PDB file of C-alpha atoms in Angstrom:
ATOM      1  CA  MET A 289      18.770  29.365  30.859  1.00 47.00           C
ATOM      2  CA  SER A 290      19.373  29.021  34.228  1.00 47.00           C
ATOM      3  CA  ARG A 291      22.641  28.821  35.953  1.00 47.00           C
ATOM      4  CA  SER A 292      22.383  25.506  36.942  1.00 41.00           C
ATOM      5  CA  ARG A 293      21.370  23.809  34.196  1.00 41.00           C
ATOM      6  CA  ALA A 294      24.155  26.391  31.890  1.00 43.00           C
ATOM      7  CA  LEU A 295      26.819  24.115  34.717  1.00 40.00           C
ATOM      8  CA  LEU A 296      25.018  20.773  33.765  1.00 41.00           C
ATOM      9  CA  ARG A 297      25.730  21.196  29.853  1.00 43.00           C
ATOM     10  CA  ILE A 298      29.230  21.826  30.417  1.00 43.00           C
ATOM     11  CA  LEU A 299      30.280  19.020  33.285  1.00 42.00           C
ATOM     12  CA  PRO A 300      31.077  16.186  32.264  1.00 42.00           C
ATOM     13  CA  ARG A 301      28.225  13.311  32.619  1.00 40.00           C
ATOM     14  CA  SER A 302      29.796  10.973  35.560  1.00 38.00           C
ATOM     15  CA  THR A 303      30.181  14.056  37.718  1.00 37.00           C
ATOM     16  CA  THR A 304      26.519  15.213  37.081  1.00 37.00           C
ATOM     17  CA  ALA A 305      24.754  11.818  37.679  1.00 38.00           C
ATOM     18  CA  ARG A 306      26.540  11.932  41.070  1.00 35.00           C
ATOM     19  CA  ARG A 307      24.430  13.420  43.760  1.00 36.00           C
ATOM     20  CA  THR A 308      25.074  13.855  47.358  1.00 35.00           C
ATOM     21  CA  PHE A 309      21.939  15.728  48.955  1.00 38.00           C
ATOM     22  CA  SER A 310      18.496  15.879  47.947  1.00 35.00           C
ATOM     23  CA  THR A 311      15.762  18.784  48.493  1.00 40.00           C
ATOM     24  CA  THR A 312      12.948  16.441  47.326  1.00 39.00           C
ATOM     25  CA  SER A 313      10.903  13.518  48.953  1.00 48.00           C
ATOM     26  CA  PRO A 314      12.144  10.039  47.855  1.00 52.00           C
ATOM     27  CA  ALA A 315      10.651   8.643  45.259  1.00 55.00           C
ATOM     28  CA  PHE A 316       8.807   5.663  47.039  1.00 78.00           C
ATOM     29  CA  VAL A 317       6.370   3.864  44.931  1.00 86.00           C
ATOM     30  CA  ASN A 318       4.109   6.074  42.906  1.00 87.00           C
ATOM     31  CA  VAL A 319       0.417   5.785  41.845  1.00 93.00           C
ATOM     32  CA  GLY A 320       0.542   3.736  38.131  1.00 93.00           C
ATOM     33  CA  ASP A 321       3.962   1.732  38.984  1.00 95.00           C
ATOM     34  CA  ARG A 322       4.194  -1.570  37.949  1.00 95.00           C
ATOM     35  CA  ILE A 323       4.100  -4.207  41.253  1.00 96.00           C
ATOM     36  CA  PRO A 324       7.709  -5.627  40.757  1.00 95.00           C
ATOM     37  CA  ASP A 325       8.587  -9.202  39.534  1.00 96.00           C
ATOM     38  CA  ILE A 326       9.826 -10.799  42.574  1.00 96.00           C
ATOM     39  CA  ASP A 327       9.208 -14.099  44.484  1.00 98.00           C
ATOM     40  CA  LEU A 328       8.047 -13.794  47.795  1.00 97.00           C
ATOM     41  CA  VAL A 329       7.239 -16.746  50.085  1.00 97.00           C
ATOM     42  CA  GLU A 330       5.011 -18.236  52.196  1.00 98.00           C
ATOM     43  CA  GLY A 331       4.971 -20.684  54.218  1.00 96.00           C
ATOM     44  CA  SER A 332       8.192 -22.218  52.925  1.00 96.00           C
ATOM     45  CA  PRO A 333      10.914 -20.652  51.232  1.00 96.00           C
ATOM     46  CA  GLY A 334      10.168 -23.010  48.310  1.00 96.00           C
ATOM     47  CA  ASN A 335       6.708 -21.528  47.608  1.00 97.00           C
ATOM     48  CA  LYS A 336       7.177 -18.445  45.650  1.00 98.00           C
ATOM     49  CA  VAL A 337       4.710 -15.894  45.046  1.00 97.00           C
ATOM     50  CA  ASN A 338       4.921 -13.213  42.831  1.00 97.00           C
ATOM     51  CA  LEU A 339       2.792 -10.945  43.330  1.00 96.00           C
ATOM     52  CA  SER A 340       3.179  -9.259  39.648  1.00 96.00           C
ATOM     53  CA  LYS A 341       1.512 -12.683  38.355  1.00 95.00           C
ATOM     54  CA  GLU A 342      -0.953 -12.955  41.206  1.00 94.00           C
ATOM     55  CA  LEU A 343      -2.261  -9.555  41.263  1.00 94.00           C
ATOM     56  CA  LYS A 344      -4.905  -9.955  38.340  1.00 90.00           C
ATOM     57  CA  GLY A 345      -8.176  -7.314  39.243  1.00 94.00           C
ATOM     58  CA  LYS A 346      -8.262  -5.287  42.657  1.00 96.00           C
ATOM     59  CA  GLY A 347      -5.790  -6.077  44.787  1.00 97.00           C
ATOM     60  CA  LEU A 348      -4.282  -4.896  48.807  1.00 97.00           C
ATOM     61  CA  VAL A 349      -0.987  -5.146  49.394  1.00 97.00           C
ATOM     62  CA  ILE A 350      -0.081  -4.236  53.408  1.00 95.00           C
ATOM     63  CA  GLY A 351       3.841  -4.219  54.267  1.00 93.00           C
ATOM     64  CA  VAL A 352       4.920  -3.832  57.669  1.00 91.00           C
ATOM     65  CA  PRO A 353       8.306  -3.067  59.079  1.00 87.00           C
ATOM     66  CA  ALA A 354       8.273  -7.059  61.245  1.00 80.00           C
ATOM     67  CA  ALA A 355       6.044  -9.960  62.017  1.00 83.00           C
ATOM     68  CA  PHE A 356       4.914  -9.787  65.199  1.00 87.00           C
ATOM     69  CA  SER A 357       5.754  -6.533  66.023  1.00 83.00           C
ATOM     70  CA  PRO A 358       3.671  -4.216  68.582  1.00 82.00           C
ATOM     71  CA  ALA A 359       2.332  -2.145  66.267  1.00 83.00           C
ATOM     72  CA  CYS A 360       2.197  -4.715  63.514  1.00 81.00           C
ATOM     73  CA  SER A 361       0.329  -7.196  65.620  1.00 85.00           C
ATOM     74  CA  ALA A 362      -1.694  -4.757  68.237  1.00 86.00           C
ATOM     75  CA  SER A 363      -3.228  -2.037  65.622  1.00 88.00           C
ATOM     76  CA  HIS A 364      -2.312  -2.580  62.216  1.00 90.00           C
ATOM     77  CA  ILE A 365      -3.025  -6.192  60.554  1.00 94.00           C
ATOM     78  CA  PRO A 366      -6.073  -6.035  62.720  1.00 94.00           C
ATOM     79  CA  GLY A 367      -7.322  -2.564  61.758  1.00 94.00           C
ATOM     80  CA  TYR A 368      -7.648  -4.070  58.085  1.00 95.00           C
ATOM     81  CA  LEU A 369      -9.036  -7.902  59.648  1.00 94.00           C
ATOM     82  CA  ASN A 370     -12.093  -6.495  61.210  1.00 93.00           C
ATOM     83  CA  ASN A 371     -12.098  -3.204  58.954  1.00 95.00           C
ATOM     84  CA  PRO A 372     -15.875  -5.057  56.865  1.00 94.00           C
ATOM     85  CA  SER A 373     -14.570  -3.298  53.852  1.00 95.00           C
ATOM     86  CA  LEU A 374     -11.767  -5.729  53.625  1.00 94.00           C
ATOM     87  CA  LYS A 375     -13.867  -7.778  51.409  1.00 91.00           C
ATOM     88  CA  SER A 376     -14.197  -5.220  48.361  1.00 94.00           C
ATOM     89  CA  ALA A 377     -10.378  -4.945  48.649  1.00 95.00           C
ATOM     90  CA  GLY A 378      -9.697  -8.272  45.910  1.00 96.00           C
ATOM     91  CA  GLN A 379      -6.497 -10.481  47.289  1.00 96.00           C
ATOM     92  CA  VAL A 380      -4.885  -9.250  50.312  1.00 97.00           C
ATOM     93  CA  PHE A 381      -1.182  -9.481  50.963  1.00 97.00           C
ATOM     94  CA  VAL A 382       0.706  -8.787  54.518  1.00 97.00           C
ATOM     95  CA  VAL A 383       4.610  -8.045  53.413  1.00 95.00           C
ATOM     96  CA  SER A 384       7.121  -8.417  55.268  1.00 92.00           C
ATOM     97  CA  VAL A 385      11.007  -8.219  55.874  1.00 87.00           C
ATOM     98  CA  ASN A 386      11.028 -11.889  57.457  1.00 88.00           C
ATOM     99  CA  ASP A 387      10.998 -15.617  56.580  1.00 92.00           C
ATOM    100  CA  ALA A 388       8.460 -17.619  55.448  1.00 96.00           C
ATOM    101  CA  PHE A 389       8.130 -19.430  58.519  1.00 96.00           C
ATOM    102  CA  VAL A 390       7.965 -15.938  60.489  1.00 95.00           C
ATOM    103  CA  MET A 391       5.340 -14.862  58.594  1.00 96.00           C
ATOM    104  CA  LYS A 392       3.244 -18.412  58.707  1.00 96.00           C
ATOM    105  CA  ALA A 393       3.680 -18.519  61.994  1.00 96.00           C
ATOM    106  CA  TRP A 394       2.627 -14.881  62.320  1.00 94.00           C
ATOM    107  CA  GLY A 395      -0.787 -15.485  59.848  1.00 96.00           C
ATOM    108  CA  ALA A 396      -1.439 -18.262  62.343  1.00 96.00           C
ATOM    109  CA  THR A 397      -1.665 -16.025  65.191  1.00 94.00           C
ATOM    110  CA  PHE A 398      -4.355 -13.990  62.976  1.00 93.00           C
ATOM    111  CA  ASP A 399      -6.213 -16.200  60.959  1.00 90.00           C
ATOM    112  CA  PRO A 400      -5.264 -19.984  62.255  1.00 89.00           C
ATOM    113  CA  THR A 401      -8.128 -21.361  59.683  1.00 90.00           C
ATOM    114  CA  ASN A 402      -7.593 -18.881  57.460  1.00 87.00           C
ATOM    115  CA  LYS A 403     -11.043 -17.546  57.043  1.00 89.00           C
ATOM    116  CA  THR A 404      -9.914 -13.815  55.971  1.00 90.00           C
ATOM    117  CA  GLY A 405      -8.240 -15.171  53.003  1.00 91.00           C
ATOM    118  CA  ILE A 406      -5.399 -12.683  53.924  1.00 95.00           C
ATOM    119  CA  ARG A 407      -1.693 -14.176  52.698  1.00 97.00           C
ATOM    120  CA  PHE A 408       1.301 -13.440  54.329  1.00 97.00           C
ATOM    121  CA  LEU A 409       4.543 -13.266  52.383  1.00 97.00           C
ATOM    122  CA  GLY A 410       8.297 -13.054  53.446  1.00 95.00           C
ATOM    123  CA  ASP A 411      10.571 -10.540  52.106  1.00 95.00           C
ATOM    124  CA  PRO A 412      13.848 -12.728  52.938  1.00 93.00           C
ATOM    125  CA  ASP A 413      16.184 -10.924  51.040  1.00 91.00           C
ATOM    126  CA  ALA A 414      14.321  -7.640  51.153  1.00 90.00           C
ATOM    127  CA  LYS A 415      14.301  -7.161  47.267  1.00 93.00           C
ATOM    128  CA  PHE A 416      10.884  -6.173  47.189  1.00 93.00           C
ATOM    129  CA  THR A 417      10.893  -4.320  49.275  1.00 90.00           C
ATOM    130  CA  GLN A 418      13.308  -2.634  47.559  1.00 90.00           C
ATOM    131  CA  ALA A 419      11.885  -2.106  43.864  1.00 92.00           C
ATOM    132  CA  LEU A 420       9.009  -0.546  45.244  1.00 92.00           C
ATOM    133  CA  ASP A 421      11.634   1.162  47.474  1.00 85.00           C
ATOM    134  CA  LEU A 422      10.558   0.950  50.777  1.00 82.00           C
ATOM    135  CA  SER A 423      13.203  -0.165  52.874  1.00 73.00           C
ATOM    136  CA  PHE A 424      14.748   2.001  55.640  1.00 56.00           C
ATOM    137  CA  GLU A 425      18.195   1.097  57.920  1.00 57.00           C
ATOM    138  CA  SER A 426      16.910  -0.237  61.292  1.00 55.00           C
ATOM    139  CA  SER A 427      20.035  -2.221  62.548  1.00 59.00           C
ATOM    140  CA  SER A 428      19.658  -0.842  65.707  1.00 52.00           C
ATOM    141  CA  ILE A 429      16.060  -1.741  66.231  1.00 60.00           C
ATOM    142  CA  PHE A 430      15.223  -5.112  63.941  1.00 56.00           C
ATOM    143  CA  GLY A 431      18.629  -6.245  62.660  1.00 53.00           C
ATOM    144  CA  ASN A 432      19.037  -5.125  59.524  1.00 59.00           C
ATOM    145  CA  ASP A 433      17.013  -3.059  57.013  1.00 70.00           C
ATOM    146  CA  ARG A 434      12.978  -3.116  56.977  1.00 69.00           C
ATOM    147  CA  SER A 435      10.237  -2.305  54.895  1.00 73.00           C
ATOM    148  CA  LYS A 436       7.972   0.552  55.675  1.00 84.00           C
ATOM    149  CA  ARG A 437       5.000   0.568  57.216  1.00 88.00           C
ATOM    150  CA  TYR A 438       2.425   1.148  54.098  1.00 92.00           C
ATOM    151  CA  ALA A 439      -0.609  -0.097  52.539  1.00 94.00           C
ATOM    152  CA  LEU A 440      -0.946  -0.107  48.458  1.00 96.00           C
ATOM    153  CA  LEU A 441      -4.249  -0.564  46.310  1.00 97.00           C
ATOM    154  CA  VAL A 442      -3.223  -2.313  43.162  1.00 97.00           C
ATOM    155  CA  GLU A 443      -5.558  -3.069  40.395  1.00 96.00           C
ATOM    156  CA  ASP A 444      -4.863  -5.209  37.775  1.00 94.00           C
ATOM    157  CA  GLY A 445      -1.034  -5.420  38.242  1.00 94.00           C
ATOM    158  CA  LYS A 446      -0.617  -1.119  39.152  1.00 96.00           C
ATOM    159  CA  VAL A 447      -0.211   0.656  42.308  1.00 96.00           C
ATOM    160  CA  LYS A 448      -3.781   2.549  42.444  1.00 96.00           C
ATOM    161  CA  GLU A 449      -3.403   3.827  45.594  1.00 96.00           C
ATOM    162  CA  ALA A 450      -0.069   4.460  47.997  1.00 95.00           C
ATOM    163  CA  HIS A 451       0.159   4.723  51.493  1.00 94.00           C
ATOM    164  CA  VAL A 452       3.291   4.972  53.030  1.00 90.00           C
ATOM    165  CA  GLU A 453       4.162   5.906  56.880  1.00 85.00           C
ATOM    166  CA  PRO A 454       5.924   9.258  56.504  1.00 84.00           C
ATOM    167  CA  ASP A 455       7.993   8.386  59.783  1.00 77.00           C
ATOM    168  CA  ASN A 456       8.269   4.741  58.783  1.00 66.00           C
ATOM    169  CA  THR A 457       7.154   2.851  61.189  1.00 69.00           C
ATOM    170  CA  GLY A 458       4.137   4.916  62.896  1.00 70.00           C
ATOM    171  CA  VAL A 459       0.400   3.390  61.741  1.00 83.00           C
ATOM    172  CA  ASP A 460      -1.665   6.155  60.469  1.00 88.00           C
ATOM    173  CA  VAL A 461      -2.118   7.140  56.699  1.00 90.00           C
ATOM    174  CA  SER A 462      -1.586   3.060  55.857  1.00 91.00           C
ATOM    175  CA  ALA A 463      -3.933   2.611  58.813  1.00 93.00           C
ATOM    176  CA  ALA A 464      -7.234   0.333  57.609  1.00 94.00           C
ATOM    177  CA  ASP A 465      -9.660   3.196  58.076  1.00 95.00           C
ATOM    178  CA  LYS A 466      -8.078   5.479  55.962  1.00 95.00           C
ATOM    179  CA  VAL A 467      -7.317   3.040  53.285  1.00 96.00           C
ATOM    180  CA  LEU A 468     -10.693   1.176  52.772  1.00 95.00           C
ATOM    181  CA  LYS A 469     -12.902   4.459  52.646  1.00 85.00           C
TER     182      LYS A 469
END
């Protein structure tokens, strides 16, 4: 038995449960995880949407740090809208730590007649984002914690592929051309 394991056996449990640092990567959402059973909002605060119940079959959840932010508006979401493989992704949802009104207005800038069927959902209290372990501290930029940029391919309520930006806000691994192959 290694020395560290031997120490864990003799130390009280409350001491072993507390960690001050980690040498492993953060435990973001993983392949096989279920979509959290948490309400989001669409269009108005009273219109609740629960992706764990909505996503039957194939789906795509695109997470962005902020509606109307430059990278989100100029490249990330347009990349999906203009990708011919989007239709085969199933139901598509864009989620941001914003209120329902902001997400409705942002969605209307991309798709005023809702031809694409993409739904723009607010996560105003970041509970959905936190349940996925995808929040990051961004008060100096956005005023509060926000979502890392990500794309989740989902099948029957479970994550099939997780594409999470390692720097939180870049547009690389979560870009449409890398997700919708």
